[in-house]
Amino acid sequence: VSGASFGKDSSAPVATSTTANPPSTESLINATIVSKTAFTEFQKLQQQLKELEKGVERFVADKSSECNKMKSALKLITVTPINSISASSNDHMANKVKELVHILEGRETTRGQKKINPGLNKLTLNYCFNVAASKFVDQACEQVAFSDNLVPAFSIAAVITGIWQKHALFGELFLAHFYRRCPYLIPAYWSKKPTESNEDYLRRLGYANDGDKLEEADKYLLKMEGCVKLYAAILQSPPTYSNLPHPHGISHGWLWLSRLMNLEPIPDVTATALEAFLKVMGSALLKTYKSQFLRLLEFLYSQYLPKVEAVTLQSNLGPITRLKLYLEKIQKTKSVPEPDGRISQSICG
């Protein structure tokens, strides 16, 4: 470990323009600070998502009875297996993977006594891809975030990995939705635009409505923590199909951690993201990178943690306290606990 730069992403972080010369593409979002490479990847994914959403826009907006029935049916067959994912058995998870892969291949699906064809045309199939990608992010913000253990994170991650192995488009849309909902996965810290209201800015950070107002910060941070946990679970999930490579594996975990540590920390969020990520991903990173990872953790503890402490608000000491205790234990034992619920083998053979 040399200086404050880690991993493959050696480009210096940059503040993107918020002045007279904004980025040329309308979809670009100005950031306080972000790796050039990470921001380019983010732009590409958001443009792809924007183009797909534009392509299905007329279908989504069509309120005719026939079209509404079709959308309801497509959403039902896509969302139902995602909602019912559990860690009850490997066979159960494998069946969910195969069911969703089948749907995204455009094959006819039976629900009750009704036959539904997601592959009726490109528009209906793209609609299913987008619904699936967005729904899995919902699961991070809901099921994973509000669980008292990591079992949902790893079971959902196994299903996502399997679909991603079979359908690259799903993975790209999933990441695009994930980054849109949780920019700390890029990682980036968005700044408020001069013409942006406080409410619109918070929505861009991932805050959602809670009744007739925006959710409280505590709930928001819990959701962001859920997103980080699911992302970390995906990175270390064994390839769901053993004969296919992992589409977004452990090296992306090293890269994410490196990029985050090259950014100046912000209150609450940085400590929350680091603690969640290391508790889920730390063991896998140690097995892969061994002493190199321990040196990175030493740097994190001695050089980066004081920066995080310096911006921590006295009203929310929980994340930084837990992170510090976790790192101190690793410094003493030179080991990282294995997370509960981790799946150790391919579930689809």
Short mmCIF file of C-alpha atoms in Angstrom, two decimals:
data_model
loop_
_atom_site.label_atom_id
_atom_site.label_comp_id
_atom_site.label_asym_id
_atom_site.label_seq_id
_atom_site.Cartn_x
_atom_site.Cartn_y
_atom_site.Cartn_z
CA VAL A 1 0.00 0.00 0.00
CA SER A 2 1.53 3.24 -1.10
CA GLY A 3 0.15 6.63 -0.07
CA ALA A 4 -3.61 6.97 -0.28
CA SER A 5 -4.22 5.28 -3.61
CA PHE A 6 -5.27 1.64 -3.83
CA GLY A 7 -6.27 -0.89 -6.46
CA LYS A 8 -6.59 -0.57 -10.21
CA ASP A 9 -8.42 2.74 -10.23
CA SER A 10 -5.44 5.07 -9.93
CA SER A 11 -7.10 8.14 -11.45
CA ALA A 12 -7.33 11.04 -9.03
CA PRO A 13 -10.77 11.97 -7.75
CA VAL A 14 -12.21 15.05 -9.38
CA ALA A 15 -14.92 17.54 -8.58
CA THR A 16 -17.27 17.72 -11.56
CA SER A 17 -18.31 21.13 -12.80
CA THR A 18 -21.29 22.96 -11.37
CA THR A 19 -20.49 26.26 -13.10
CA ALA A 20 -20.67 27.71 -16.59
CA ASN A 21 -19.43 24.59 -18.40
CA PRO A 22 -21.58 21.63 -17.33
CA PRO A 23 -21.10 18.16 -18.86
CA SER A 24 -22.53 17.98 -22.37
CA THR A 25 -24.90 15.06 -21.71
CA GLU A 26 -28.11 16.12 -19.97
CA SER A 27 -28.26 12.97 -17.89
CA LEU A 28 -24.96 13.68 -16.10
CA ILE A 29 -25.28 14.38 -12.40
CA ASN A 30 -22.81 16.78 -10.81
CA ALA A 31 -20.82 15.29 -7.96
CA THR A 32 -18.85 16.82 -5.14
CA ILE A 33 -16.03 14.37 -5.68
CA VAL A 34 -15.75 11.06 -7.50
CA SER A 35 -13.17 8.99 -9.35
CA LYS A 36 -13.06 9.91 -13.05
CA THR A 37 -13.29 6.25 -14.02
CA ALA A 38 -16.20 5.56 -11.66
CA PHE A 39 -18.07 8.61 -12.93
CA THR A 40 -17.60 7.50 -16.55
CA GLU A 41 -18.97 4.05 -15.68
CA PHE A 42 -21.92 5.67 -13.92
CA GLN A 43 -22.66 7.88 -16.95
CA LYS A 44 -22.63 4.91 -19.31
CA LEU A 45 -25.02 2.86 -17.17
CA GLN A 46 -27.41 5.77 -16.63
CA GLN A 47 -27.50 6.49 -20.36
CA GLN A 48 -28.32 2.84 -21.05
CA LEU A 49 -31.11 2.89 -18.47
CA LYS A 50 -32.44 6.19 -19.81
CA GLU A 51 -32.58 4.81 -23.36
CA LEU A 52 -34.40 1.65 -22.26
CA GLU A 53 -36.89 3.65 -20.16
CA LYS A 54 -37.49 5.97 -23.10
CA GLY A 55 -38.12 2.94 -25.30
CA VAL A 56 -40.85 1.57 -23.02
CA GLU A 57 -42.22 5.02 -22.09
CA ARG A 58 -45.24 4.83 -24.40
CA PHE A 59 -46.11 1.34 -23.17
CA VAL A 60 -45.84 2.45 -19.51
CA ALA A 61 -47.94 5.58 -20.16
CA ASP A 62 -50.67 3.75 -22.10
CA LYS A 63 -53.74 3.57 -19.80
CA SER A 64 -55.94 1.51 -22.10
CA SER A 65 -57.61 -1.50 -20.51
CA GLU A 66 -55.72 -3.97 -22.71
CA CYS A 67 -52.34 -2.40 -22.01
CA ASN A 68 -52.98 -2.15 -18.26
CA LYS A 69 -53.84 -5.85 -18.16
CA MET A 70 -50.65 -6.68 -20.03
CA LYS A 71 -48.48 -4.55 -17.70
CA SER A 72 -50.11 -6.05 -14.61
CA ALA A 73 -49.53 -9.58 -15.90
CA LEU A 74 -45.90 -8.91 -16.82
CA LYS A 75 -45.23 -7.26 -13.49
CA LEU A 76 -46.89 -10.13 -11.64
CA ILE A 77 -44.79 -12.87 -13.23
CA THR A 78 -41.59 -10.84 -12.70
CA VAL A 79 -42.11 -9.56 -9.16
CA THR A 80 -43.71 -12.66 -7.60
CA PRO A 81 -40.59 -14.89 -7.67
CA ILE A 82 -38.43 -12.01 -6.42
CA ASN A 83 -40.74 -11.40 -3.47
CA SER A 84 -40.65 -15.07 -2.51
CA ILE A 85 -36.86 -15.57 -2.44
CA SER A 86 -35.69 -17.16 0.80
CA ALA A 87 -32.75 -19.21 2.04
CA SER A 88 -34.96 -22.23 2.80
CA SER A 89 -32.84 -24.40 0.50
CA ASN A 90 -30.44 -24.22 -2.43
CA ASP A 91 -33.10 -25.88 -4.59
CA HIS A 92 -35.57 -23.11 -3.73
CA MET A 93 -33.09 -20.39 -4.72
CA ALA A 94 -32.11 -22.29 -7.88
CA ASN A 95 -35.76 -22.51 -8.90
CA LYS A 96 -36.15 -18.73 -8.50
CA VAL A 97 -33.10 -18.16 -10.68
CA LYS A 98 -34.38 -20.50 -13.39
CA GLU A 99 -37.88 -19.00 -13.28
CA LEU A 100 -36.57 -15.46 -13.73
CA VAL A 101 -34.04 -16.46 -16.38
CA HIS A 102 -36.91 -18.19 -18.22
CA ILE A 103 -39.03 -15.01 -18.10
CA LEU A 104 -36.17 -12.77 -19.28
CA GLU A 105 -35.52 -15.14 -22.17
CA GLY A 106 -39.02 -14.16 -23.33
CA ARG A 107 -40.52 -17.60 -22.84
CA GLU A 108 -44.20 -18.13 -22.19
CA THR A 109 -45.04 -18.39 -18.48
CA THR A 110 -48.14 -19.79 -16.80
CA ARG A 111 -49.57 -17.99 -13.79
CA GLY A 112 -52.65 -19.68 -12.42
CA GLN A 113 -54.61 -20.70 -15.51
CA LYS A 114 -53.34 -17.83 -17.60
CA LYS A 115 -50.47 -17.97 -20.08
CA ILE A 116 -48.34 -14.83 -20.28
CA ASN A 117 -45.78 -14.16 -22.98
CA PRO A 118 -43.09 -11.65 -21.88
CA GLY A 119 -41.37 -12.09 -25.24
CA LEU A 120 -44.38 -10.84 -27.19
CA ASN A 121 -42.10 -8.12 -28.53
CA LYS A 122 -38.93 -6.26 -27.55
CA LEU A 123 -40.94 -3.62 -25.69
CA THR A 124 -42.68 -6.10 -23.35
CA LEU A 125 -39.43 -7.96 -22.71
CA ASN A 126 -37.49 -4.76 -21.91
CA TYR A 127 -40.32 -3.80 -19.56
CA CYS A 128 -39.74 -7.07 -17.66
CA PHE A 129 -35.99 -6.49 -17.53
CA ASN A 130 -36.50 -3.05 -16.04
CA VAL A 131 -39.11 -4.20 -13.52
CA ALA A 132 -36.81 -7.02 -12.34
CA ALA A 133 -33.76 -4.76 -12.00
CA SER A 134 -35.67 -2.11 -10.05
CA LYS A 135 -37.42 -4.66 -7.82
CA PHE A 136 -34.14 -6.18 -6.68
CA VAL A 137 -33.01 -2.73 -5.54
CA ASP A 138 -36.29 -2.44 -3.63
CA GLN A 139 -35.35 -5.67 -1.85
CA ALA A 140 -32.06 -4.10 -0.72
CA CYS A 141 -33.90 -1.07 0.68
CA GLU A 142 -36.59 -3.16 2.33
CA GLN A 143 -35.87 -6.82 3.05
CA VAL A 144 -32.08 -6.56 3.49
CA ALA A 145 -32.09 -3.18 5.24
CA PHE A 146 -34.63 -4.17 7.88
CA SER A 147 -33.39 -7.70 8.56
CA ASP A 148 -31.47 -8.39 11.77
CA ASN A 149 -29.16 -10.81 9.92
CA LEU A 150 -27.43 -11.23 6.56
CA VAL A 151 -29.33 -14.30 5.33
CA PRO A 152 -31.66 -12.29 3.01
CA ALA A 153 -28.67 -10.45 1.54
CA PHE A 154 -26.88 -13.64 0.55
CA SER A 155 -29.95 -15.48 -0.76
CA ILE A 156 -31.04 -12.51 -2.89
CA ALA A 157 -27.43 -12.05 -4.05
CA ALA A 158 -27.27 -15.66 -5.27
CA VAL A 159 -30.38 -15.16 -7.41
CA ILE A 160 -29.15 -11.83 -8.80
CA THR A 161 -25.78 -13.37 -9.69
CA GLY A 162 -27.42 -16.24 -11.58
CA ILE A 163 -29.67 -13.96 -13.62
CA TRP A 164 -26.72 -11.65 -14.32
CA GLN A 165 -24.63 -14.59 -15.56
CA LYS A 166 -27.33 -15.43 -18.09
CA HIS A 167 -28.42 -11.89 -19.00
CA ALA A 168 -25.80 -9.13 -19.09
CA LEU A 169 -28.52 -6.56 -19.78
CA PHE A 170 -30.17 -7.36 -16.45
CA GLY A 171 -26.87 -6.75 -14.63
CA GLU A 172 -26.33 -3.41 -16.34
CA LEU A 173 -29.85 -2.22 -15.55
CA PHE A 174 -29.60 -3.49 -11.98
CA LEU A 175 -26.36 -1.55 -11.41
CA ALA A 176 -27.86 1.56 -13.00
CA HIS A 177 -30.87 1.42 -10.66
CA PHE A 178 -28.59 0.59 -7.70
CA TYR A 179 -26.34 3.60 -8.37
CA ARG A 180 -29.35 5.86 -8.90
CA ARG A 181 -30.89 4.78 -5.57
CA CYS A 182 -27.60 4.60 -3.62
CA PRO A 183 -24.85 6.81 -5.13
CA TYR A 184 -22.41 5.64 -2.45
CA LEU A 185 -22.04 2.41 -4.43
CA ILE A 186 -20.41 4.34 -7.29
CA PRO A 187 -19.00 5.71 -4.89
CA ALA A 188 -19.84 9.43 -5.19
CA TYR A 189 -21.06 12.21 -2.95
CA TRP A 190 -23.48 14.38 -4.91
CA SER A 191 -23.53 18.11 -4.28
CA LYS A 192 -26.63 20.26 -4.43
CA LYS A 193 -27.16 21.97 -7.78
CA PRO A 194 -27.65 25.76 -7.70
CA THR A 195 -31.19 25.51 -9.12
CA GLU A 196 -32.20 22.45 -7.08
CA SER A 197 -34.61 22.56 -4.14
CA ASN A 198 -33.60 20.83 -0.90
CA GLU A 199 -36.33 18.25 -1.43
CA ASP A 200 -35.21 17.44 -5.00
CA TYR A 201 -31.61 17.19 -3.84
CA LEU A 202 -32.50 14.73 -1.08
CA ARG A 203 -34.48 12.65 -3.58
CA ARG A 204 -31.41 12.54 -5.82
CA LEU A 205 -29.45 11.22 -2.85
CA GLY A 206 -31.98 8.39 -2.56
CA TYR A 207 -34.43 9.72 0.01
CA ALA A 208 -37.97 8.41 -0.56
CA ASN A 209 -41.38 9.67 0.42
CA ASP A 210 -42.71 8.46 3.75
CA GLY A 211 -46.37 9.39 3.62
CA ASP A 212 -46.69 13.06 2.72
CA LYS A 213 -43.07 13.92 3.54
CA LEU A 214 -39.55 12.65 2.93
CA GLU A 215 -38.32 9.87 5.18
CA GLU A 216 -36.17 10.61 8.23
CA ALA A 217 -32.36 10.42 8.01
CA ASP A 218 -32.20 7.30 10.24
CA LYS A 219 -34.45 5.35 7.88
CA TYR A 220 -32.52 6.63 4.87
CA LEU A 221 -29.18 5.52 6.35
CA LEU A 222 -30.64 2.10 7.12
CA LYS A 223 -31.68 1.77 3.47
CA MET A 224 -28.23 2.82 2.24
CA GLU A 225 -26.72 0.24 4.60
CA GLY A 226 -29.00 -2.40 3.08
CA CYS A 227 -27.82 -1.45 -0.42
CA VAL A 228 -24.17 -1.74 0.60
CA LYS A 229 -24.78 -5.11 2.27
CA LEU A 230 -26.51 -6.55 -0.80
CA TYR A 231 -23.79 -5.21 -3.09
CA ALA A 232 -21.09 -6.76 -0.89
CA ALA A 233 -22.99 -10.07 -0.83
CA ILE A 234 -23.20 -10.13 -4.64
CA LEU A 235 -19.46 -9.52 -5.02
CA GLN A 236 -18.55 -12.63 -3.00
CA SER A 237 -21.46 -14.84 -4.05
CA PRO A 238 -20.16 -18.02 -5.72
CA PRO A 239 -21.05 -18.15 -9.43
CA THR A 240 -24.63 -19.42 -9.40
CA TYR A 241 -23.87 -21.40 -12.58
CA SER A 242 -20.46 -23.00 -11.96
CA ASN A 243 -19.68 -23.19 -15.70
CA LEU A 244 -20.04 -19.40 -16.16
CA PRO A 245 -17.78 -16.64 -14.79
CA HIS A 246 -18.94 -14.32 -12.04
CA PRO A 247 -20.24 -11.13 -13.71
CA HIS A 248 -19.20 -8.74 -10.91
CA GLY A 249 -16.84 -10.44 -8.49
CA ILE A 250 -14.49 -9.79 -5.59
CA SER A 251 -12.11 -7.51 -7.50
CA HIS A 252 -14.92 -4.96 -7.65
CA GLY A 253 -14.99 -5.01 -3.85
CA TRP A 254 -11.32 -4.02 -3.67
CA LEU A 255 -11.97 -1.35 -6.27
CA TRP A 256 -14.99 0.07 -4.41
CA LEU A 257 -13.09 0.24 -1.12
CA SER A 258 -10.10 1.86 -2.81
CA ARG A 259 -12.26 4.47 -4.50
CA LEU A 260 -14.12 5.27 -1.30
CA MET A 261 -10.90 5.74 0.67
CA ASN A 262 -9.64 8.14 -1.97
CA LEU A 263 -12.63 10.42 -1.29
CA GLU A 264 -12.91 12.84 1.60
CA PRO A 265 -15.47 11.37 4.04
CA ILE A 266 -18.84 12.94 4.81
CA PRO A 267 -20.88 12.75 8.04
CA ASP A 268 -22.81 9.55 8.83
CA VAL A 269 -22.74 8.07 5.33
CA THR A 270 -19.04 7.16 5.05
CA ALA A 271 -18.90 5.40 8.42
CA THR A 272 -22.20 3.59 7.75
CA ALA A 273 -21.09 2.38 4.30
CA LEU A 274 -17.64 1.28 5.48
CA GLU A 275 -18.94 -0.63 8.47
CA ALA A 276 -21.62 -2.43 6.44
CA PHE A 277 -19.24 -3.26 3.60
CA LEU A 278 -16.39 -4.59 5.75
CA LYS A 279 -18.64 -6.73 7.95
CA VAL A 280 -20.07 -8.45 4.88
CA MET A 281 -17.06 -8.37 2.55
CA GLY A 282 -14.03 -8.26 4.84
CA SER A 283 -13.55 -12.01 5.17
CA ALA A 284 -13.74 -12.58 1.40
CA LEU A 285 -11.26 -9.76 0.74
CA LEU A 286 -8.81 -11.19 3.29
CA LYS A 287 -8.99 -14.66 1.70
CA THR A 288 -8.35 -13.16 -1.72
CA TYR A 289 -5.79 -10.42 -1.02
CA LYS A 290 -4.30 -11.69 2.28
CA SER A 291 -1.58 -9.41 3.70
CA GLN A 292 -2.31 -6.74 1.09
CA PHE A 293 -5.82 -6.36 2.52
CA LEU A 294 -4.50 -6.25 6.09
CA ARG A 295 -2.16 -3.42 5.08
CA LEU A 296 -5.08 -1.57 3.54
CA LEU A 297 -7.02 -1.98 6.81
CA GLU A 298 -4.04 -0.67 8.76
CA PHE A 299 -4.03 2.42 6.56
CA LEU A 300 -7.80 2.75 6.97
CA TYR A 301 -7.46 2.59 10.76
CA SER A 302 -4.46 4.88 11.17
CA GLN A 303 -4.96 7.41 8.36
CA TYR A 304 -8.55 7.36 7.06
CA LEU A 305 -10.53 6.66 10.23
CA PRO A 306 -9.37 9.92 11.89
CA LYS A 307 -10.76 11.79 8.88
CA VAL A 308 -14.08 10.01 9.29
CA GLU A 309 -14.09 10.80 13.02
CA ALA A 310 -13.37 14.46 12.29
CA VAL A 311 -16.60 14.84 10.27
CA THR A 312 -18.75 12.65 12.52
CA LEU A 313 -21.66 14.41 14.20
CA GLN A 314 -21.94 13.98 17.96
CA SER A 315 -25.60 13.14 17.48
CA ASN A 316 -24.76 9.97 15.51
CA LEU A 317 -21.70 8.24 16.93
CA GLY A 318 -23.06 4.71 16.40
CA PRO A 319 -21.56 3.90 12.96
CA ILE A 320 -18.09 5.31 13.67
CA THR A 321 -17.96 3.61 17.09
CA ARG A 322 -18.87 0.23 15.60
CA LEU A 323 -16.43 0.69 12.73
CA LYS A 324 -13.59 1.61 15.10
CA LEU A 325 -14.22 -1.39 17.37
CA TYR A 326 -14.41 -3.69 14.35
CA LEU A 327 -11.08 -2.43 12.96
CA GLU A 328 -9.39 -2.60 16.38
CA LYS A 329 -10.40 -6.24 16.73
CA ILE A 330 -8.95 -7.04 13.30
CA GLN A 331 -5.71 -5.22 14.21
CA LYS A 332 -5.35 -7.46 17.28
CA THR A 333 -6.38 -10.80 15.76
CA LYS A 334 -5.21 -10.32 12.14
CA SER A 335 -8.40 -12.13 11.14
CA VAL A 336 -11.83 -11.15 9.88
CA PRO A 337 -15.01 -12.95 11.00
CA GLU A 338 -16.95 -14.88 8.37
CA PRO A 339 -20.42 -13.32 7.87
CA ASP A 340 -23.41 -15.43 8.88
CA GLY A 341 -25.54 -16.71 6.03
CA ARG A 342 -22.83 -16.72 3.37
CA ILE A 343 -23.48 -19.26 0.58
CA SER A 344 -20.36 -21.30 -0.16
CA GLN A 345 -21.26 -23.17 -3.35
CA SER A 346 -22.96 -22.76 -6.71
CA ILE A 347 -26.70 -23.37 -6.39
CA CYS A 348 -27.42 -24.20 -10.05
CA GLY A 349 -24.61 -26.70 -10.62
#
